[in-house]
């Protein structure tokens, strides 16, 4: 992804993830929240032609080296664009239920079972205080781990490659679930696109 940034095509209808994620939430999340990250990222980089030629992932990985006056804007909005572009793809209508392939092997090896992995991931997602994300990531030693990030920080900023991620900002669930974040987290597993997660892993290996 390189300047000038645009919203990626949503790979399904707003209603595709119902009843787990409602159409109105999807529409606002995509056309308002994600669009705002894109617009603000473009605005931040407007006067920086050199930075406009660098991949977003690279900008985020080197966030500390960016000019002071745009560092926070790129961190928040660049992270927001990166995270949401990723998030839409790891969901689909009628999710796969359980992982297969190399990701299934890696989860079993690291967590003993898929159920244990889900418990750990859910606990991490529930514990995020305020706005943030829960992630399954892989490092350059090919070790997978569950982490959380605050606000729109990307795992890329820690040198990690995200494989799976869950947006636990209230804007992701409030219309249907209000304060019941745990119910949203539980429901979300029904729409995880494990084929895409497997592809993310294959690309990272
Ligand atoms: Mn969001």
XYZ file of C-alpha atoms and ligand atoms in Angstrom:
206
model
C 0.000 0.000 0.000
C 1.470 3.300 -1.140
C 0.275 6.916 -1.253
C -2.250 8.036 -2.176
C -4.132 5.606 0.051
C -7.674 4.458 -0.710
C -10.200 2.196 0.976
C -9.663 -1.416 -0.125
C -12.670 -3.177 -1.643
C -14.667 -4.931 1.051
C -14.696 -8.612 -0.029
C -18.351 -9.110 1.007
C -21.616 -7.212 1.614
C -22.203 -5.253 4.806
C -24.730 -7.894 5.855
C -22.494 -10.898 5.088
C -21.306 -11.381 8.660
C -24.730 -11.222 10.276
C -25.904 -12.134 12.828
C -22.431 -12.062 14.382
C -21.558 -8.582 13.100
C -24.535 -6.494 11.969
C -24.717 -4.680 8.628
C -25.004 -1.181 10.094
C -21.875 -1.681 12.204
C -19.985 -2.958 9.157
C -21.117 -0.024 7.047
C -20.151 2.625 9.601
C -16.922 0.849 10.481
C -15.845 0.661 6.835
C -17.239 3.877 5.298
C -16.692 6.173 8.299
C -13.986 4.870 10.614
C -11.721 3.224 8.075
C -12.281 6.051 5.578
C -11.230 8.575 8.224
C -7.950 6.723 8.822
C -7.278 6.764 5.079
C -8.102 10.464 4.727
C -6.057 11.507 7.745
C -3.089 9.393 6.665
C -3.150 11.032 3.229
C -3.361 14.440 4.861
C -0.432 13.712 7.186
C 1.805 12.697 4.285
C 0.713 15.513 1.967
C 3.865 17.582 2.379
C 6.268 14.617 2.464
C 6.831 13.380 -1.123
C 9.703 11.081 -0.114
C 7.569 9.286 2.465
C 4.787 8.933 -0.109
C 6.966 6.477 -2.076
C 7.559 4.170 0.893
C 5.330 1.177 1.683
C 3.007 1.752 4.633
C 4.357 -1.327 6.421
C 7.843 0.143 6.192
C 6.685 3.517 7.530
C 5.086 1.762 10.501
C 8.094 -0.472 11.149
C 10.248 2.651 11.286
C 7.711 4.856 13.038
C 10.325 6.320 15.422
C 12.308 7.708 12.501
C 9.443 9.754 11.056
C 9.382 13.544 11.376
C 8.087 14.545 14.796
C 5.196 16.615 13.431
C 3.559 13.655 11.638
C 4.699 10.726 13.777
C 1.506 10.459 15.832
C -0.783 10.977 12.834
C 0.960 8.218 10.840
C 1.023 5.909 13.842
C -2.717 6.303 14.495
C -4.059 6.616 10.965
C -1.471 4.538 9.132
C -1.921 1.871 11.774
C -5.685 2.226 11.426
C -5.547 1.801 7.661
C -3.176 -1.165 7.912
C -5.130 -2.901 10.669
C -8.558 -2.493 9.095
C -7.406 -3.523 5.605
C -6.097 -6.672 7.290
C -9.191 -7.185 9.463
C -11.735 -7.224 6.606
C -9.812 -10.021 4.890
C -9.576 -12.361 7.855
C -13.363 -12.512 8.089
C -15.932 -14.060 5.768
C -19.520 -15.213 5.577
C -19.881 -18.666 7.123
C -16.382 -18.825 8.584
C -14.365 -22.007 8.476
C -14.870 -22.853 12.142
C -11.526 -24.411 12.807
C -8.116 -23.845 11.277
C -6.546 -26.332 8.887
C -3.101 -26.705 7.358
C 0.078 -25.223 8.791
C -1.738 -22.738 11.010
C -3.656 -25.591 12.639
C -0.354 -27.411 13.247
C 1.303 -24.311 14.685
C -1.628 -23.625 17.018
C -1.690 -27.225 18.237
C 2.074 -27.234 18.791
C 2.067 -23.943 20.726
C -1.193 -24.158 22.656
C -1.962 -27.873 22.826
C -5.381 -27.490 21.250
C -7.495 -25.041 19.280
C -9.788 -24.623 22.307
C -6.867 -23.605 24.529
C -5.660 -21.164 21.891
C -9.141 -19.620 21.714
C -9.254 -19.295 25.514
C -5.911 -17.497 25.549
C -6.851 -15.256 22.632
C -10.234 -14.415 24.197
C -8.595 -13.588 27.518
C -6.163 -11.240 25.782
C -8.966 -9.552 23.819
C -11.109 -9.095 26.938
C -8.198 -7.597 28.871
C -7.522 -4.780 26.394
C -8.308 -1.667 28.427
C -10.058 0.916 26.276
C -9.443 0.701 22.548
C -7.159 -1.779 20.868
C -6.647 -5.098 19.175
C -5.851 -8.732 19.966
C -3.535 -10.515 17.554
C -1.993 -13.813 16.652
C 1.451 -12.975 15.265
C 4.593 -14.671 14.056
C 8.141 -13.412 14.608
C 11.183 -13.836 12.382
C 12.135 -17.020 14.261
C 8.769 -18.406 13.121
C 7.404 -18.478 16.650
C 3.725 -17.596 16.986
C 2.312 -15.599 19.892
C -0.836 -13.812 21.058
C -0.419 -10.130 21.811
C -2.566 -7.037 22.218
C -1.910 -3.515 20.982
C -3.421 -0.227 22.075
C -5.276 2.212 19.855
C -4.267 1.501 16.244
C -0.745 0.299 16.921
C 0.240 -2.439 14.489
C 2.234 -5.573 15.408
C 4.530 -4.462 12.573
C 5.784 -1.732 14.927
C 7.165 -4.528 17.154
C 8.711 -6.433 14.266
C 5.896 -8.999 14.283
C 3.794 -10.190 11.354
C 0.057 -10.417 12.113
C -1.733 -13.627 11.116
C -5.109 -13.005 12.791
C -6.457 -9.892 14.476
C -9.552 -8.757 16.323
C -10.667 -5.148 16.594
C -12.011 -4.598 20.117
C -12.668 -0.870 19.798
C -16.248 -0.175 20.876
C -17.048 1.066 17.352
C -16.579 -2.530 16.168
C -19.426 -3.938 18.258
C -21.338 -1.310 20.247
C -24.562 -1.197 18.170
C -25.258 -4.907 18.685
C -23.399 -5.749 21.847
C -23.193 -2.458 23.809
C -20.856 -3.135 26.745
C -20.798 -6.917 26.176
C -17.392 -7.219 24.578
C -17.029 -10.897 25.619
C -20.177 -11.790 23.606
C -18.765 -10.042 20.536
C -15.474 -11.889 20.919
C -17.246 -15.251 21.217
C -19.457 -14.532 18.185
C -16.550 -13.335 16.039
C -15.017 -16.816 15.805
C -17.995 -17.761 13.595
C -16.762 -15.458 10.843
C -13.007 -16.073 10.922
C -11.601 -16.795 7.479
C -9.039 -19.467 8.324
C -8.024 -19.867 4.690
C -6.815 -16.277 4.766
C -5.049 -16.815 8.094
C -3.311 -19.835 6.554
C -2.303 -17.693 3.581
C -0.931 -15.032 5.941
C 1.176 -17.712 7.616
C 2.441 -19.161 4.322
C 3.510 -15.694 3.202
C 5.385 -15.126 6.459
C 7.356 -18.403 6.252
Mn -12.090 -0.445 13.964
